[in-house]
């Protein structure tokens, strides 16, 4: 047996930049790039990417002198276009492979099912980005504030586009078929809370919020679970209203032969068809079926805000630093208790509550019935904060270090993932992918780590 492999790729780039700076007060920069890559179609390999940035240090202007409490003030704005190429080198040319099929006794070559149909127009993913920011310092630089807003629009995103027909090796083509947008706010605050005292305390706090949206598809319709005008990652759930406590509450219909049936076509005469004790889910599209078509968009799992909080405290030769992470307003569903009622549970079974009789305020349907976790009643609005790292250190006095021929020495003790606080009914929400929003209990928990160290400077 043998194997052979060869790939080749070329990229050429040209760019020019013009910068103007007048007394650190008026700032201007313009850049023009011209890039070409062999991975694209031969007629669209080259693209031009311009960018412009301006800045104004308004605190240096004469009219700002009465505002003595403002130590520094600057406004920034920029716009630019950037390009993204894909890593697979021959998608635009189409790929062939010898898949074991023969033709007249010889090995046959067929379009490769990984590469799709040739596309000579396959080109760059282009992103337009706009930024606006403020840099502010107050009270002799004791307090510093940075505020940034950005808007990013990406068009020509690379996607597999399904093609009509039933020939298995012509099922799709790579195309620049999608567009998405992202916009967000970022805030950073730094403060010298105690600067000229024996105990010195510095603090840094930051907060971020991002919104994304599916803007466009190649078909001008919703595609692959992505809905035009909505976030890319959404939570879709059933509209549930408790449990069926009696047969009188269970909706039924009659087929063309007059047979009485439950939603889904299940005969009411079947001994295994009882619906009492199961979830009361609305048939939103009115087709007498309960399936994915009855789910509605209930929001995005992305948090409304997230960030960190750092504190650095020093007294004589001792220092203490603490790093906190937090997230606010994150929609999540705890699926550890759900899945199928007869299946495994990733929780203490003693804490589970099943419906047993009319009027029960249980979380799970009657024992032995299917339980669907994707219901609006299971959505939790999660807030969490965690102490990611705390470090206590001590510097050896300089005169002591000099006696043992050292320039300095420091001992420290660090603990990571010391604790977290959250209103979430499951485990630590930090381990759950922020784009999923559903916790199936399969993620590995964050370990607590303790480190003792000694740093010597010679």
Short mmCIF file of C-alpha atoms in Angstrom, two decimals:
data_model
loop_
_atom_site.label_atom_id
_atom_site.label_comp_id
_atom_site.label_asym_id
_atom_site.label_seq_id
_atom_site.Cartn_x
_atom_site.Cartn_y
_atom_site.Cartn_z
CA UNK A 1 0.00 0.00 0.00
CA UNK A 2 1.09 3.60 -0.45
CA UNK A 3 -0.14 7.13 0.08
CA UNK A 4 0.76 10.45 -1.49
CA UNK A 5 -0.21 13.99 -0.64
CA UNK A 6 0.67 17.41 -2.03
CA UNK A 7 -0.95 20.80 -1.45
CA UNK A 8 0.11 24.23 -2.59
CA UNK A 9 -1.15 27.71 -1.72
CA UNK A 10 0.01 31.21 -2.55
CA UNK A 11 -0.90 34.60 -1.18
CA UNK A 12 0.31 38.05 -2.24
CA UNK A 13 -0.34 41.23 -0.28
CA UNK A 14 0.40 44.92 -0.80
CA UNK A 15 -0.43 47.67 1.64
CA UNK A 16 0.26 51.30 2.26
CA UNK A 17 -0.28 53.39 5.37
CA UNK A 18 -0.53 57.12 6.00
CA UNK A 19 -0.28 58.44 9.57
CA UNK A 20 -0.67 61.99 10.85
CA UNK A 21 -0.08 63.05 14.48
CA UNK A 22 -0.17 66.66 15.63
CA UNK A 23 0.99 67.14 19.24
CA UNK A 24 -0.80 63.93 20.28
CA UNK A 25 -3.99 65.99 19.89
CA UNK A 26 -5.20 65.28 16.37
CA UNK A 27 -4.60 61.76 15.07
CA UNK A 28 -5.31 60.26 11.67
CA UNK A 29 -4.40 56.99 10.02
CA UNK A 30 -5.45 55.44 6.70
CA UNK A 31 -4.47 52.02 5.39
CA UNK A 32 -5.10 50.38 2.04
CA UNK A 33 -4.50 46.66 1.52
CA UNK A 34 -4.66 44.61 -1.65
CA UNK A 35 -4.64 40.86 -1.09
CA UNK A 36 -4.80 37.90 -3.43
CA UNK A 37 -5.06 34.21 -2.59
CA UNK A 38 -4.94 31.11 -4.77
CA UNK A 39 -7.66 29.37 -2.76
CA UNK A 40 -10.39 31.43 -4.48
CA UNK A 41 -11.88 31.30 -7.95
CA UNK A 42 -9.50 32.56 -10.62
CA UNK A 43 -11.61 35.66 -11.40
CA UNK A 44 -12.16 36.73 -7.77
CA UNK A 45 -8.86 36.03 -6.07
CA UNK A 46 -8.02 39.67 -5.37
CA UNK A 47 -9.78 42.03 -2.99
CA UNK A 48 -9.14 45.52 -1.60
CA UNK A 49 -9.45 46.29 2.11
CA UNK A 50 -9.35 49.96 3.22
CA UNK A 51 -9.48 51.34 6.77
CA UNK A 52 -9.56 54.80 8.38
CA UNK A 53 -9.08 55.82 12.02
CA UNK A 54 -9.26 59.26 13.65
CA UNK A 55 -8.65 60.46 17.20
CA UNK A 56 -9.05 63.74 19.05
CA UNK A 57 -7.55 64.46 22.47
CA UNK A 58 -10.11 67.08 23.42
CA UNK A 59 -8.76 67.47 26.96
CA UNK A 60 -5.81 69.43 25.51
CA UNK A 61 -8.06 72.12 24.08
CA UNK A 62 -8.16 75.53 25.78
CA UNK A 63 -11.90 75.39 26.38
CA UNK A 64 -11.36 72.31 28.62
CA UNK A 65 -9.20 74.14 31.18
CA UNK A 66 -12.13 74.89 33.55
CA UNK A 67 -12.72 71.13 33.82
CA UNK A 68 -9.70 70.58 36.07
CA UNK A 69 -11.04 67.24 37.33
CA UNK A 70 -10.68 65.75 33.84
CA UNK A 71 -7.05 64.66 33.48
CA UNK A 72 -7.38 63.18 30.01
CA UNK A 73 -10.10 62.87 27.40
CA UNK A 74 -9.97 61.35 23.94
CA UNK A 75 -12.53 60.27 21.37
CA UNK A 76 -11.74 57.61 18.77
CA UNK A 77 -13.56 56.46 15.63
CA UNK A 78 -12.63 54.00 12.93
CA UNK A 79 -13.96 52.07 9.97
CA UNK A 80 -12.36 49.27 8.07
CA UNK A 81 -12.86 46.26 5.84
CA UNK A 82 -11.06 42.99 6.46
CA UNK A 83 -11.03 39.70 4.60
CA UNK A 84 -11.04 36.10 5.72
CA UNK A 85 -9.88 33.21 3.58
CA UNK A 86 -10.67 29.57 4.25
CA UNK A 87 -8.07 26.92 5.06
CA UNK A 88 -9.12 24.25 2.52
CA UNK A 89 -7.14 25.05 -0.58
CA UNK A 90 -9.09 23.61 -3.51
CA UNK A 91 -12.78 24.15 -2.73
CA UNK A 92 -13.30 26.66 -5.53
CA UNK A 93 -11.69 24.35 -8.08
CA UNK A 94 -13.78 21.33 -7.05
CA UNK A 95 -12.22 18.11 -5.78
CA UNK A 96 -11.99 14.66 -7.34
CA UNK A 97 -11.28 11.40 -5.57
CA UNK A 98 -10.82 7.73 -6.42
CA UNK A 99 -13.48 6.17 -4.25
CA UNK A 100 -12.92 2.54 -5.25
CA UNK A 101 -15.38 2.52 -8.15
CA UNK A 102 -14.11 1.17 -11.47
CA UNK A 103 -15.07 2.00 -15.04
CA UNK A 104 -14.10 -0.49 -17.78
CA UNK A 105 -11.63 -2.07 -15.42
CA UNK A 106 -9.88 1.19 -14.44
CA UNK A 107 -10.14 3.21 -11.24
CA UNK A 108 -12.78 5.90 -11.70
CA UNK A 109 -12.59 9.49 -10.48
CA UNK A 110 -15.66 11.18 -9.05
CA UNK A 111 -16.38 14.58 -7.55
CA UNK A 112 -15.33 14.40 -3.91
CA UNK A 113 -18.28 14.52 -1.53
CA UNK A 114 -16.23 16.78 0.81
CA UNK A 115 -15.45 19.40 -1.81
CA UNK A 116 -18.73 19.86 -3.60
CA UNK A 117 -19.27 21.22 -7.09
CA UNK A 118 -16.74 23.61 -8.62
CA UNK A 119 -17.43 27.31 -7.97
CA UNK A 120 -15.26 29.81 -9.83
CA UNK A 121 -16.94 32.71 -7.98
CA UNK A 122 -15.95 31.54 -4.49
CA UNK A 123 -14.17 34.48 -2.85
CA UNK A 124 -13.30 36.33 0.37
CA UNK A 125 -15.49 36.63 3.42
CA UNK A 126 -15.58 40.42 3.96
CA UNK A 127 -16.24 42.18 7.25
CA UNK A 128 -17.11 45.85 7.60
CA UNK A 129 -16.46 47.11 11.13
CA UNK A 130 -17.26 50.45 12.74
CA UNK A 131 -15.87 51.49 16.13
CA UNK A 132 -16.47 54.46 18.40
CA UNK A 133 -14.64 54.86 21.70
CA UNK A 134 -13.89 57.23 24.58
CA UNK A 135 -10.82 57.27 26.85
CA UNK A 136 -11.35 59.32 30.01
CA UNK A 137 -9.19 59.86 33.10
CA UNK A 138 -10.27 61.80 36.19
CA UNK A 139 -8.80 63.25 39.39
CA UNK A 140 -5.12 63.16 38.48
CA UNK A 141 -5.49 59.78 36.75
CA UNK A 142 -6.92 58.18 39.87
CA UNK A 143 -9.92 57.01 37.87
CA UNK A 144 -9.84 55.78 34.26
CA UNK A 145 -12.84 54.93 32.07
CA UNK A 146 -12.84 53.37 28.58
CA UNK A 147 -16.06 52.95 26.61
CA UNK A 148 -16.24 51.23 23.21
CA UNK A 149 -19.03 50.50 20.77
CA UNK A 150 -18.56 48.31 17.70
CA UNK A 151 -20.67 47.13 14.79
CA UNK A 152 -19.44 44.33 12.56
CA UNK A 153 -21.15 43.11 9.38
CA UNK A 154 -19.79 40.00 7.69
CA UNK A 155 -20.98 39.13 4.20
CA UNK A 156 -20.01 36.35 1.85
CA UNK A 157 -19.68 33.85 4.69
CA UNK A 158 -18.57 30.44 3.46
CA UNK A 159 -21.32 27.80 3.64
CA UNK A 160 -22.30 24.47 2.14
CA UNK A 161 -25.31 25.14 -0.08
CA UNK A 162 -27.56 22.19 -0.91
CA UNK A 163 -28.21 21.66 -4.63
CA UNK A 164 -31.29 20.14 -6.29
CA UNK A 165 -31.10 16.63 -7.69
CA UNK A 166 -30.48 13.14 -6.41
CA UNK A 167 -26.93 12.36 -7.63
CA UNK A 168 -25.01 11.76 -4.44
CA UNK A 169 -21.80 13.50 -5.47
CA UNK A 170 -23.56 16.68 -6.62
CA UNK A 171 -25.39 17.33 -3.36
CA UNK A 172 -23.87 20.70 -2.47
CA UNK A 173 -21.61 23.56 -3.49
CA UNK A 174 -19.45 25.86 -1.37
CA UNK A 175 -20.76 29.42 -1.79
CA UNK A 176 -20.43 32.88 -0.24
CA UNK A 177 -24.02 32.56 0.83
CA UNK A 178 -24.61 34.05 4.29
CA UNK A 179 -24.34 37.37 6.15
CA UNK A 180 -24.31 38.00 9.90
CA UNK A 181 -23.86 41.05 12.11
CA UNK A 182 -22.43 41.61 15.56
CA UNK A 183 -22.59 44.73 17.68
CA UNK A 184 -21.59 45.31 21.23
CA UNK A 185 -20.69 47.61 24.09
CA UNK A 186 -17.55 47.26 26.21
CA UNK A 187 -16.77 49.18 29.37
CA UNK A 188 -13.55 49.18 31.40
CA UNK A 189 -13.05 51.00 34.69
CA UNK A 190 -9.73 51.32 36.56
CA UNK A 191 -9.33 53.02 39.93
CA UNK A 192 -6.50 53.76 42.37
CA UNK A 193 -8.72 53.58 45.40
CA UNK A 194 -5.86 53.90 47.89
CA UNK A 195 -2.76 55.46 46.35
CA UNK A 196 -0.78 57.44 48.97
CA UNK A 197 -1.47 55.34 52.05
CA UNK A 198 0.37 52.46 53.68
CA UNK A 199 -2.17 50.08 52.19
CA UNK A 200 -2.43 50.50 48.40
CA UNK A 201 -5.49 49.25 46.52
CA UNK A 202 -6.03 49.13 42.75
CA UNK A 203 -9.21 47.91 41.13
CA UNK A 204 -10.20 47.08 37.55
CA UNK A 205 -13.72 46.26 36.38
CA UNK A 206 -14.97 45.46 32.88
CA UNK A 207 -18.35 44.63 31.35
CA UNK A 208 -19.35 43.51 27.85
CA UNK A 209 -22.57 42.95 25.95
CA UNK A 210 -22.84 41.50 22.44
CA UNK A 211 -25.78 41.17 20.07
CA UNK A 212 -25.56 39.08 16.91
CA UNK A 213 -28.09 38.57 14.14
CA UNK A 214 -28.56 36.41 11.09
CA UNK A 215 -28.89 38.98 8.31
CA UNK A 216 -29.05 37.17 5.00
CA UNK A 217 -29.07 33.72 3.38
CA UNK A 218 -28.40 32.60 -0.17
CA UNK A 219 -32.09 31.63 -0.55
CA UNK A 220 -33.41 34.80 1.18
CA UNK A 221 -35.20 32.44 3.59
CA UNK A 222 -34.45 30.97 7.01
CA UNK A 223 -31.82 28.25 6.79
CA UNK A 224 -30.60 25.44 9.04
CA UNK A 225 -32.38 26.63 12.17
CA UNK A 226 -31.18 30.22 11.63
CA UNK A 227 -33.94 32.80 11.31
CA UNK A 228 -33.32 36.02 9.42
CA UNK A 229 -33.44 38.95 11.82
CA UNK A 230 -32.84 36.85 14.95
CA UNK A 231 -29.69 35.88 16.88
CA UNK A 232 -27.68 32.97 15.52
CA UNK A 233 -28.06 30.97 18.71
CA UNK A 234 -31.62 30.87 19.94
CA UNK A 235 -33.62 28.82 22.42
CA UNK A 236 -36.74 27.24 20.87
CA UNK A 237 -39.25 25.74 23.28
CA UNK A 238 -42.78 24.45 23.63
CA UNK A 239 -45.47 26.52 25.31
CA UNK A 240 -46.30 24.39 28.37
CA UNK A 241 -49.05 25.00 30.92
CA UNK A 242 -48.54 22.45 33.66
CA UNK A 243 -49.97 18.91 33.49
CA UNK A 244 -53.14 17.19 32.38
CA UNK A 245 -54.88 16.40 35.68
CA UNK A 246 -57.88 14.59 34.17
CA UNK A 247 -59.04 13.07 30.90
CA UNK A 248 -61.43 16.00 30.45
CA UNK A 249 -58.45 18.33 29.98
CA UNK A 250 -56.77 16.22 27.28
CA UNK A 251 -57.49 17.56 23.74
CA UNK A 252 -58.82 15.00 21.25
CA UNK A 253 -60.01 14.96 17.65
CA UNK A 254 -61.82 12.52 15.36
CA UNK A 255 -60.35 11.08 12.16
CA UNK A 256 -62.37 10.60 8.95
CA UNK A 257 -63.65 7.25 10.21
CA UNK A 258 -64.92 8.77 13.45
CA UNK A 259 -62.23 7.29 15.67
CA UNK A 260 -61.39 9.31 18.76
CA UNK A 261 -57.66 10.16 18.94
CA UNK A 262 -55.20 12.15 20.98
CA UNK A 263 -52.84 14.65 19.34
CA UNK A 264 -50.23 12.77 17.33
CA UNK A 265 -52.67 10.19 15.97
CA UNK A 266 -52.66 8.00 19.09
CA UNK A 267 -55.88 6.09 19.58
CA UNK A 268 -57.78 6.87 22.77
CA UNK A 269 -58.72 3.18 22.96
CA UNK A 270 -55.12 2.04 23.43
CA UNK A 271 -54.35 0.91 27.02
CA UNK A 272 -50.97 2.71 26.83
CA UNK A 273 -52.34 6.00 25.55
CA UNK A 274 -53.21 7.73 28.82
CA UNK A 275 -52.24 11.42 28.81
CA UNK A 276 -53.14 12.27 32.40
CA UNK A 277 -50.02 13.33 34.27
CA UNK A 278 -48.14 14.40 31.14
CA UNK A 279 -47.25 17.94 30.11
CA UNK A 280 -49.95 20.21 28.74
CA UNK A 281 -48.29 21.58 25.57
CA UNK A 282 -50.00 23.97 23.18
CA UNK A 283 -50.57 22.96 19.57
CA UNK A 284 -49.42 26.33 18.21
CA UNK A 285 -49.91 25.58 14.51
CA UNK A 286 -53.22 23.74 14.96
CA UNK A 287 -52.33 20.55 13.07
CA UNK A 288 -53.36 18.16 15.88
CA UNK A 289 -49.72 17.16 16.33
CA UNK A 290 -47.14 18.09 18.94
CA UNK A 291 -43.75 18.30 17.25
CA UNK A 292 -40.94 20.73 16.45
CA UNK A 293 -43.32 22.92 14.43
CA UNK A 294 -45.00 23.95 17.69
CA UNK A 295 -41.82 25.36 19.23
CA UNK A 296 -41.34 29.12 19.42
CA UNK A 297 -38.34 31.40 19.85
CA UNK A 298 -37.83 32.28 23.52
CA UNK A 299 -34.61 34.27 23.40
CA UNK A 300 -30.87 33.84 23.17
CA UNK A 301 -28.62 32.02 25.67
CA UNK A 302 -26.04 34.79 25.50
CA UNK A 303 -25.79 36.76 28.75
CA UNK A 304 -27.02 40.33 28.95
CA UNK A 305 -23.63 41.26 30.45
CA UNK A 306 -20.43 39.49 31.41
CA UNK A 307 -16.98 40.50 32.52
CA UNK A 308 -14.44 40.48 35.30
CA UNK A 309 -13.39 42.30 38.46
CA UNK A 310 -9.74 42.48 39.59
CA UNK A 311 -8.46 43.78 42.94
CA UNK A 312 -4.77 44.29 43.82
CA UNK A 313 -3.89 45.18 47.43
CA UNK A 314 -0.38 45.78 48.74
CA UNK A 315 0.91 46.43 52.26
CA UNK A 316 4.64 46.61 52.92
CA UNK A 317 6.09 43.39 51.45
CA UNK A 318 2.74 41.60 51.15
CA UNK A 319 0.42 41.60 48.15
CA UNK A 320 -3.01 40.14 47.53
CA UNK A 321 -4.77 39.84 44.17
CA UNK A 322 -8.25 38.55 43.39
CA UNK A 323 -9.93 37.90 40.05
CA UNK A 324 -13.72 37.51 39.82
CA UNK A 325 -15.73 36.55 36.73
CA UNK A 326 -19.44 37.20 36.41
CA UNK A 327 -22.34 36.84 34.00
CA UNK A 328 -25.85 38.32 34.22
CA UNK A 329 -29.16 37.48 32.57
CA UNK A 330 -28.18 34.26 30.84
CA UNK A 331 -31.08 32.03 29.74
CA UNK A 332 -30.46 28.35 30.44
CA UNK A 333 -32.36 25.08 30.69
CA UNK A 334 -31.30 22.50 33.26
CA UNK A 335 -31.72 19.16 31.45
CA UNK A 336 -29.99 17.06 34.10
CA UNK A 337 -33.33 16.03 35.59
CA UNK A 338 -35.21 15.52 32.33
CA UNK A 339 -34.27 13.52 29.19
CA UNK A 340 -36.52 10.41 29.24
CA UNK A 341 -38.24 9.65 32.53
CA UNK A 342 -37.16 6.00 32.33
CA UNK A 343 -33.57 6.90 31.42
CA UNK A 344 -30.54 7.88 33.51
CA UNK A 345 -30.53 10.95 35.72
CA UNK A 346 -27.44 12.98 36.49
CA UNK A 347 -28.81 14.18 39.82
CA UNK A 348 -29.77 12.73 43.20
CA UNK A 349 -32.98 10.80 42.49
CA UNK A 350 -34.25 11.64 45.97
CA UNK A 351 -34.62 15.26 44.86
CA UNK A 352 -36.77 14.46 41.81
CA UNK A 353 -40.49 15.18 41.87
CA UNK A 354 -42.85 13.32 39.49
CA UNK A 355 -46.54 13.98 38.93
CA UNK A 356 -48.57 11.47 40.94
CA UNK A 357 -52.05 12.92 41.44
CA UNK A 358 -54.17 15.88 40.31
CA UNK A 359 -52.96 19.17 41.72
CA UNK A 360 -49.32 18.10 42.12
CA UNK A 361 -46.82 20.91 41.52
CA UNK A 362 -44.14 18.58 40.18
CA UNK A 363 -41.25 19.23 37.81
CA UNK A 364 -41.43 15.91 35.94
CA UNK A 365 -44.30 14.15 34.20
CA UNK A 366 -45.81 10.92 35.44
CA UNK A 367 -43.25 8.17 36.01
CA UNK A 368 -42.60 6.15 32.85
CA UNK A 369 -43.73 8.80 30.35
CA UNK A 370 -41.56 10.72 27.95
CA UNK A 371 -40.31 14.05 29.27
CA UNK A 372 -39.25 16.83 26.90
CA UNK A 373 -36.93 19.37 28.46
CA UNK A 374 -37.43 22.10 25.85
CA UNK A 375 -40.36 23.88 27.48
CA UNK A 376 -40.66 27.54 28.37
CA UNK A 377 -41.42 26.67 31.99
CA UNK A 378 -37.92 25.21 32.32
CA UNK A 379 -36.05 28.37 31.25
CA UNK A 380 -34.00 29.92 34.05
CA UNK A 381 -32.65 33.47 34.12
CA UNK A 382 -29.16 32.77 35.45
CA UNK A 383 -26.76 35.11 37.26
CA UNK A 384 -23.38 33.91 38.50
CA UNK A 385 -20.12 35.16 39.97
CA UNK A 386 -16.98 33.13 40.66
CA UNK A 387 -13.65 33.72 42.33
CA UNK A 388 -11.40 32.50 39.54
CA UNK A 389 -8.07 33.19 41.19
CA UNK A 390 -6.69 34.52 44.46
CA UNK A 391 -2.98 34.98 45.13
CA UNK A 392 -1.21 35.94 48.35
CA UNK A 393 2.47 36.84 47.98
CA UNK A 394 5.33 38.11 50.09
CA UNK A 395 8.56 39.76 48.92
CA UNK A 396 11.73 39.02 50.84
CA UNK A 397 13.18 42.30 52.24
CA UNK A 398 15.90 43.64 49.96
CA UNK A 399 18.58 43.62 52.65
CA UNK A 400 17.84 39.98 53.45
CA UNK A 401 18.02 39.02 49.80
CA UNK A 402 21.33 40.85 49.39
CA UNK A 403 22.88 38.82 52.21
CA UNK A 404 22.25 35.59 50.28
CA UNK A 405 23.42 37.09 46.95
CA UNK A 406 19.94 37.57 45.50
CA UNK A 407 18.42 40.61 43.82
CA UNK A 408 15.01 39.58 45.10
CA UNK A 409 12.84 36.71 46.23
CA UNK A 410 9.09 36.19 46.45
CA UNK A 411 6.89 33.45 47.88
CA UNK A 412 3.27 33.09 46.80
CA UNK A 413 0.22 30.90 47.28
CA UNK A 414 -2.50 30.73 44.59
CA UNK A 415 -5.92 29.10 44.54
CA UNK A 416 -7.95 28.82 41.31
CA UNK A 417 -11.73 28.26 41.11
CA UNK A 418 -12.13 28.73 44.84
CA UNK A 419 -15.92 29.20 44.79
CA UNK A 420 -18.89 30.40 42.76
CA UNK A 421 -22.31 31.84 43.61
CA UNK A 422 -25.31 31.40 41.32
CA UNK A 423 -29.10 31.17 41.31
CA UNK A 424 -28.91 28.32 38.76
CA UNK A 425 -30.53 25.03 39.80
CA UNK A 426 -27.77 22.96 38.21
CA UNK A 427 -24.01 22.95 38.65
CA UNK A 428 -21.53 25.72 37.82
CA UNK A 429 -22.91 27.51 34.72
CA UNK A 430 -19.37 28.49 33.69
CA UNK A 431 -18.76 25.03 32.21
CA UNK A 432 -21.82 25.23 29.93
CA UNK A 433 -21.19 26.52 26.41
CA UNK A 434 -22.60 30.05 26.27
CA UNK A 435 -24.10 29.34 22.83
CA UNK A 436 -25.95 26.15 23.82
CA UNK A 437 -28.16 27.21 26.68
CA UNK A 438 -29.01 23.59 27.57
CA UNK A 439 -27.19 21.75 30.37
CA UNK A 440 -27.25 17.96 29.90
CA UNK A 441 -24.84 17.37 32.77
CA UNK A 442 -22.03 15.97 30.59
CA UNK A 443 -19.52 18.80 31.02
CA UNK A 444 -16.51 18.18 33.26
CA UNK A 445 -16.57 20.40 36.37
CA UNK A 446 -13.89 23.02 36.89
CA UNK A 447 -11.16 21.70 39.20
CA UNK A 448 -9.91 23.62 42.23
CA UNK A 449 -6.17 24.13 41.88
CA UNK A 450 -3.70 25.22 44.60
CA UNK A 451 -0.14 26.33 43.85
CA UNK A 452 2.76 27.23 46.13
CA UNK A 453 5.68 28.96 44.45
CA UNK A 454 9.02 30.63 45.04
CA UNK A 455 10.56 33.16 42.65
CA UNK A 456 14.28 33.96 42.87
CA UNK A 457 16.03 36.79 41.01
CA UNK A 458 19.81 36.58 40.73
#
